[in-house]
């Protein structure tokens, strides 16, 4: 097996987040899925954008956010995802490359436009996401650079992109290429509604030993296993994946790796501003330690620190020197 060129290569949605604060009442008035993520069409994106207050635009996408955090923590990363050759596509491409991530997937010409996620943030910091996937949902297997896929120590996949047929085929092919090259597969379930739609696929991959590192939150774990009790859910999955990471928001997180269990409390912060990207950055922090062979407890601590940083401000990506922050928090 050749030495990997990259620590992490991710395949995911290429979207730009449009984030605005709002009152609780607006969530109900618009009939939104409070605290969740809903897929919408182009018309829905237009109408919701009109209902938003003053907003800010930042590049997002679950796996892309994780890569951004991992890159800022010193990992060598590459991203595979599809934008359109439009203004938001240029924004996304610039932001990825400016973060030190290799991103060379050819853009789509014409329609549909680059994806965008309209995020309404209520006073408690909870985010309600409404995503138009746009060009990203048409990522074909032919867009994969298989030599690139084989050159990453970890192939990181997001559940959100499992929903559309074309990128699902692309990810299945990428899994084959990565496993043939002896690489690890990391998978984030992304959202309970994705598990509702594709849980049989995910459970089959777990049973077949395809997934090496699984990231879930407490709700996703319950949906995946059918167990409402957190510990029962952990027990149902832990023996089937080499590394399981389950986050629990303010209750911290648990990881089990090869029979070893570790737990971490949530990092204290002065105020929760916006929870967008919390899970993504937890994964970034964890992977930044795991890729370097650090102890399981320290990998979790890295995840907690990264998640705390991102929920202390608007937007899904870090805004401070993450290496310095980790040095301060880890000692």
Coordinates of C-alpha atoms in Angstrom, one line a residue:
X1 CA 0.0 0.0 0.0
X2 CA 1.4 3.4 -1.0
X3 CA 1.8 6.2 1.4
X4 CA -1.3 8.4 1.2
X5 CA -0.9 11.9 -0.2
X6 CA -3.8 13.3 1.7
X7 CA -5.0 12.7 5.3
X8 CA -8.7 13.2 4.3
X9 CA -10.5 13.3 1.0
X10 CA -14.2 14.1 1.3
X11 CA -17.2 13.9 -1.1
X12 CA -20.1 16.1 -0.3
X13 CA -22.5 18.8 -1.1
X14 CA -21.0 22.0 -2.5
X15 CA -23.4 24.7 -1.1
X16 CA -23.2 28.3 0.1
X17 CA -25.0 29.0 3.4
X18 CA -27.2 32.0 3.6
X19 CA -27.6 32.7 7.4
X20 CA -30.0 35.2 9.0
X21 CA -31.3 35.7 12.5
X22 CA -35.1 35.5 13.1
X23 CA -37.7 35.5 15.7
X24 CA -39.2 32.2 16.9
X25 CA -42.5 33.1 15.4
X26 CA -41.2 33.2 11.9
X27 CA -40.3 29.5 12.0
X28 CA -43.9 28.7 12.7
X29 CA -45.3 31.2 10.2
X30 CA -43.2 29.7 7.4
X31 CA -44.0 26.1 8.5
X32 CA -40.4 25.2 8.8
X33 CA -38.9 22.1 10.4
X34 CA -37.5 23.8 13.5
X35 CA -34.0 22.7 14.3
X36 CA -33.8 20.3 11.4
X37 CA -32.8 20.3 7.7
X38 CA -35.3 20.1 4.9
X39 CA -34.6 19.7 1.2
X40 CA -36.4 22.3 -1.0
X41 CA -36.6 23.1 -4.7
X42 CA -35.6 26.2 -6.6
X43 CA -39.0 27.9 -6.0
X44 CA -38.9 27.2 -2.3
X45 CA -35.4 28.6 -2.1
X46 CA -36.6 31.8 -3.8
X47 CA -39.6 32.3 -1.5
X48 CA -37.6 31.6 1.7
X49 CA -34.8 33.9 0.7
X50 CA -37.4 36.7 0.3
X51 CA -38.7 36.0 3.8
X52 CA -35.2 36.3 5.4
X53 CA -33.9 39.4 7.1
X54 CA -30.4 40.7 6.6
X55 CA -28.2 37.7 5.8
X56 CA -24.6 36.7 5.4
X57 CA -23.3 34.3 2.8
X58 CA -20.6 31.8 3.7
X59 CA -19.5 28.6 2.0
X60 CA -21.0 25.5 3.6
X61 CA -21.9 21.9 3.0
X62 CA -21.4 19.3 5.8
X63 CA -18.3 17.4 4.5
X64 CA -16.8 20.7 3.1
X65 CA -17.2 22.3 6.5
X66 CA -15.4 19.3 8.1
X67 CA -12.6 19.6 5.6
X68 CA -12.2 23.3 6.3
X69 CA -11.8 22.6 10.0
X70 CA -9.5 19.7 9.4
X71 CA -7.3 21.7 7.1
X72 CA -7.1 24.6 9.6
X73 CA -5.9 22.0 12.1
X74 CA -3.1 20.9 9.9
X75 CA -4.4 18.0 7.8
X76 CA -3.8 17.7 4.1
X77 CA -7.3 17.6 2.5
X78 CA -9.0 17.4 -0.9
X79 CA -12.7 17.8 -1.7
X80 CA -14.9 16.3 -4.4
X81 CA -18.2 18.1 -5.1
X82 CA -20.0 19.9 -7.9
X83 CA -20.8 23.6 -8.2
X84 CA -22.2 25.5 -11.2
X85 CA -20.1 28.0 -13.2
X86 CA -22.0 30.9 -11.5
X87 CA -21.2 33.5 -8.8
X88 CA -21.9 31.3 -5.8
X89 CA -19.9 28.5 -7.5
X90 CA -16.9 30.9 -7.6
X91 CA -17.5 31.9 -4.0
X92 CA -17.5 28.2 -2.9
X93 CA -14.4 27.4 -5.0
X94 CA -12.4 30.4 -3.7
X95 CA -13.3 29.6 -0.1
X96 CA -12.2 26.0 -0.3
X97 CA -8.9 26.7 -1.9
X98 CA -8.3 29.7 0.4
X99 CA -8.6 27.2 3.3
X100 CA -5.8 25.1 1.9
X101 CA -8.0 22.4 0.4
X102 CA -7.4 21.0 -3.1
X103 CA -10.7 21.3 -5.0
X104 CA -10.6 20.6 -8.8
X105 CA -14.0 19.1 -9.6
X106 CA -15.1 20.6 -12.9
X107 CA -18.1 22.9 -12.5
X108 CA -21.4 22.3 -14.2
X109 CA -22.2 24.5 -17.1
X110 CA -25.7 26.0 -17.1
X111 CA -28.6 24.8 -14.9
X112 CA -29.1 24.0 -12.1
X113 CA -27.2 26.7 -10.2
X114 CA -24.9 26.1 -7.3
X115 CA -26.6 24.8 -4.2
X116 CA -27.5 27.0 -1.3
X117 CA -28.7 26.4 2.3
X118 CA -31.1 29.0 3.8
X119 CA -30.5 29.0 7.5
X120 CA -32.8 30.7 10.0
X121 CA -31.2 31.2 13.5
X122 CA -33.5 31.7 16.4
X123 CA -32.5 33.6 19.6
X124 CA -31.5 30.4 21.4
X125 CA -28.9 29.7 18.6
X126 CA -30.8 26.9 17.1
X127 CA -30.6 26.7 13.3
X128 CA -33.3 25.6 10.9
X129 CA -31.9 24.7 7.6
X130 CA -33.6 24.6 4.2
X131 CA -31.3 23.2 1.4
X132 CA -31.5 23.5 -2.3
X133 CA -28.8 21.1 -3.5
X134 CA -28.6 22.5 -7.0
X135 CA -25.7 21.4 -9.1
X136 CA -24.3 19.2 -6.3
X137 CA -27.0 16.6 -6.7
X138 CA -25.9 15.8 -10.2
X139 CA -22.3 14.9 -9.3
X140 CA -21.6 11.9 -11.6
X141 CA -19.3 9.0 -11.0
X142 CA -17.4 10.2 -14.1
X143 CA -16.4 13.3 -12.1
X144 CA -14.3 11.2 -9.8
X145 CA -10.5 11.2 -10.1
X146 CA -9.9 7.7 -8.9
X147 CA -6.2 8.2 -8.4
X148 CA -7.2 11.1 -6.1
X149 CA -9.6 8.9 -4.2
X150 CA -7.0 6.2 -3.7
X151 CA -4.5 8.8 -2.4
X152 CA -6.4 9.7 0.8
X153 CA -5.8 7.9 4.1
X154 CA -9.5 8.5 5.0
X155 CA -12.4 8.9 2.5
X156 CA -15.1 11.0 4.3
X157 CA -18.7 10.8 3.0
X158 CA -21.7 12.8 4.1
X159 CA -25.2 11.2 4.3
X160 CA -26.9 14.3 2.9
X161 CA -25.4 13.5 -0.6
X162 CA -26.6 9.9 -0.4
X163 CA -30.1 11.1 -1.3
X164 CA -29.7 12.0 -5.0
X165 CA -29.1 9.1 -7.3
X166 CA -26.1 10.3 -9.2
X167 CA -23.8 11.3 -6.3
X168 CA -24.9 8.1 -4.5
X169 CA -23.5 6.1 -7.4
X170 CA -20.3 8.2 -7.3
X171 CA -19.9 7.6 -3.6
X172 CA -20.4 3.9 -4.0
X173 CA -17.7 3.8 -6.6
X174 CA -15.4 5.9 -4.5
X175 CA -15.9 3.4 -1.6
X176 CA -14.8 0.6 -3.9
X177 CA -11.7 2.5 -5.1
X178 CA -10.7 3.5 -1.5
X179 CA -11.1 0.1 -0.1
X180 CA -9.1 -1.5 -2.9
X181 CA -6.3 1.0 -2.0
X182 CA -6.5 -0.1 1.6
X183 CA -7.9 3.2 2.9
X184 CA -10.4 3.9 5.7
X185 CA -14.1 4.9 5.1
X186 CA -15.6 7.6 7.4
X187 CA -19.3 8.3 7.2
X188 CA -21.5 10.9 8.8
X189 CA -25.2 10.1 8.9
X190 CA -26.0 13.8 8.6
X191 CA -29.7 13.9 9.6
X192 CA -32.4 11.5 10.8
X193 CA -34.6 12.1 7.7
X194 CA -31.7 10.8 5.5
X195 CA -31.6 7.6 7.6
X196 CA -35.4 7.3 7.3
X197 CA -34.9 7.3 3.5
X198 CA -31.7 5.3 3.2
X199 CA -31.3 3.5 6.5
X200 CA -31.3 0.1 4.9
X201 CA -28.3 1.1 2.8
X202 CA -26.5 2.5 5.9
X203 CA -27.2 -0.5 8.0
X204 CA -26.1 -2.8 5.3
X205 CA -22.8 -1.0 5.0
X206 CA -22.3 -1.2 8.8
X207 CA -23.1 -5.0 8.8
X208 CA -20.8 -5.6 5.8
X209 CA -17.9 -3.8 7.5
X210 CA -17.7 -1.1 4.9
X211 CA -17.6 1.8 7.4
X212 CA -14.5 2.3 9.5
X213 CA -15.5 5.5 11.3
X214 CA -19.1 6.4 11.9
X215 CA -20.3 9.8 13.1
X216 CA -23.8 10.2 14.5
X217 CA -25.7 12.4 16.9
X218 CA -28.0 11.1 19.5
X219 CA -31.1 11.5 17.3
X220 CA -29.5 9.9 14.3
X221 CA -28.3 7.0 16.5
X222 CA -31.9 6.3 17.6
X223 CA -33.2 6.4 14.1
X224 CA -30.5 4.2 12.8
X225 CA -30.9 1.5 15.5
X226 CA -34.5 1.9 16.5
X227 CA -33.4 2.3 20.1
X228 CA -34.6 5.3 22.0
X229 CA -32.2 4.6 24.9
X230 CA -28.8 6.1 24.0
X231 CA -26.8 3.3 25.6
X232 CA -28.8 0.7 23.9
X233 CA -28.2 2.4 20.6
X234 CA -24.5 2.5 21.3
X235 CA -24.5 -1.2 22.1
X236 CA -26.3 -2.0 18.9
X237 CA -23.6 -0.4 16.7
X238 CA -20.4 -0.3 18.6
X239 CA -19.3 -3.9 17.8
X240 CA -19.9 -3.4 14.1
X241 CA -17.7 -0.5 13.3
X242 CA -14.1 0.0 14.3
X243 CA -14.7 3.5 15.5
X244 CA -18.1 5.0 16.6
X245 CA -18.4 8.6 17.5
X246 CA -21.8 9.7 19.0
X247 CA -22.4 13.4 19.9
X248 CA -25.0 14.6 22.4
X249 CA -25.0 18.4 22.1
X250 CA -24.7 19.9 25.6
X251 CA -24.2 16.4 27.1
X252 CA -20.9 15.9 25.3
X253 CA -19.9 12.9 23.2
X254 CA -19.0 9.3 23.4
X255 CA -16.6 7.3 21.3
X256 CA -15.8 3.6 21.1
X257 CA -12.8 2.4 19.2
X258 CA -11.8 -1.3 19.1
X259 CA -13.6 -1.9 22.4
X260 CA -12.1 1.2 24.2
X261 CA -14.7 3.7 25.4
X262 CA -14.0 7.4 26.0
X263 CA -16.3 10.3 26.9
X264 CA -16.0 14.1 26.8
X265 CA -18.1 16.9 28.3
X266 CA -19.2 19.7 26.1
X267 CA -16.8 22.7 26.2
X268 CA -18.2 25.6 28.2
X269 CA -18.8 28.8 26.2
X270 CA -20.2 32.2 27.1
X271 CA -23.1 32.1 24.7
X272 CA -24.4 29.8 22.0
X273 CA -24.8 32.0 18.9
X274 CA -25.4 29.6 16.0
X275 CA -25.2 25.8 16.1
X276 CA -24.7 25.5 12.4
X277 CA -21.7 23.3 11.7
X278 CA -21.3 22.0 15.3
X279 CA -21.3 18.4 14.2
X280 CA -19.2 19.1 11.2
X281 CA -16.5 20.8 13.3
X282 CA -16.7 18.1 16.0
X283 CA -15.8 15.6 13.2
X284 CA -13.0 17.9 12.0
X285 CA -11.5 18.0 15.5
X286 CA -11.8 14.3 16.1
X287 CA -10.3 13.4 12.7
X288 CA -7.4 15.9 13.3
X289 CA -6.4 13.7 16.2
X290 CA -7.4 10.3 14.8
X291 CA -5.4 10.8 11.6
X292 CA -2.2 11.4 13.8
X293 CA -2.9 8.4 16.0
X294 CA -3.7 10.4 19.2
X295 CA -5.5 8.7 22.1
X296 CA -9.3 8.3 21.8
X297 CA -10.0 10.7 24.7
X298 CA -7.9 13.4 23.2
X299 CA -9.5 13.0 19.8
X300 CA -12.9 13.6 21.5
X301 CA -11.5 16.6 23.3
X302 CA -10.4 18.1 20.0
X303 CA -13.9 17.5 18.6
X304 CA -15.5 19.3 21.6
X305 CA -13.1 22.3 21.3
X306 CA -13.8 22.6 17.6
X307 CA -17.5 22.4 18.1
X308 CA -17.5 25.0 20.9
X309 CA -15.6 27.4 18.7
X310 CA -18.0 27.3 15.8
X311 CA -21.2 27.6 17.9
X312 CA -19.8 30.8 19.5
X313 CA -20.3 32.8 16.2
X314 CA -22.4 32.8 13.0
X315 CA -21.4 30.4 10.3
X316 CA -20.3 26.8 10.0
X317 CA -16.5 27.2 9.8
X318 CA -13.8 28.3 12.3
X319 CA -12.9 32.0 12.7
X320 CA -9.9 31.7 14.9
X321 CA -6.4 30.1 14.7
X322 CA -7.5 26.6 15.4
X323 CA -4.0 25.2 16.0
X324 CA -3.4 27.9 18.6
X325 CA -6.8 27.2 20.2
X326 CA -6.1 23.4 20.4
X327 CA -2.6 24.1 21.9
X328 CA -4.3 26.3 24.6
X329 CA -7.1 23.8 25.4
X330 CA -5.1 20.6 25.2
X331 CA -2.0 21.9 27.0

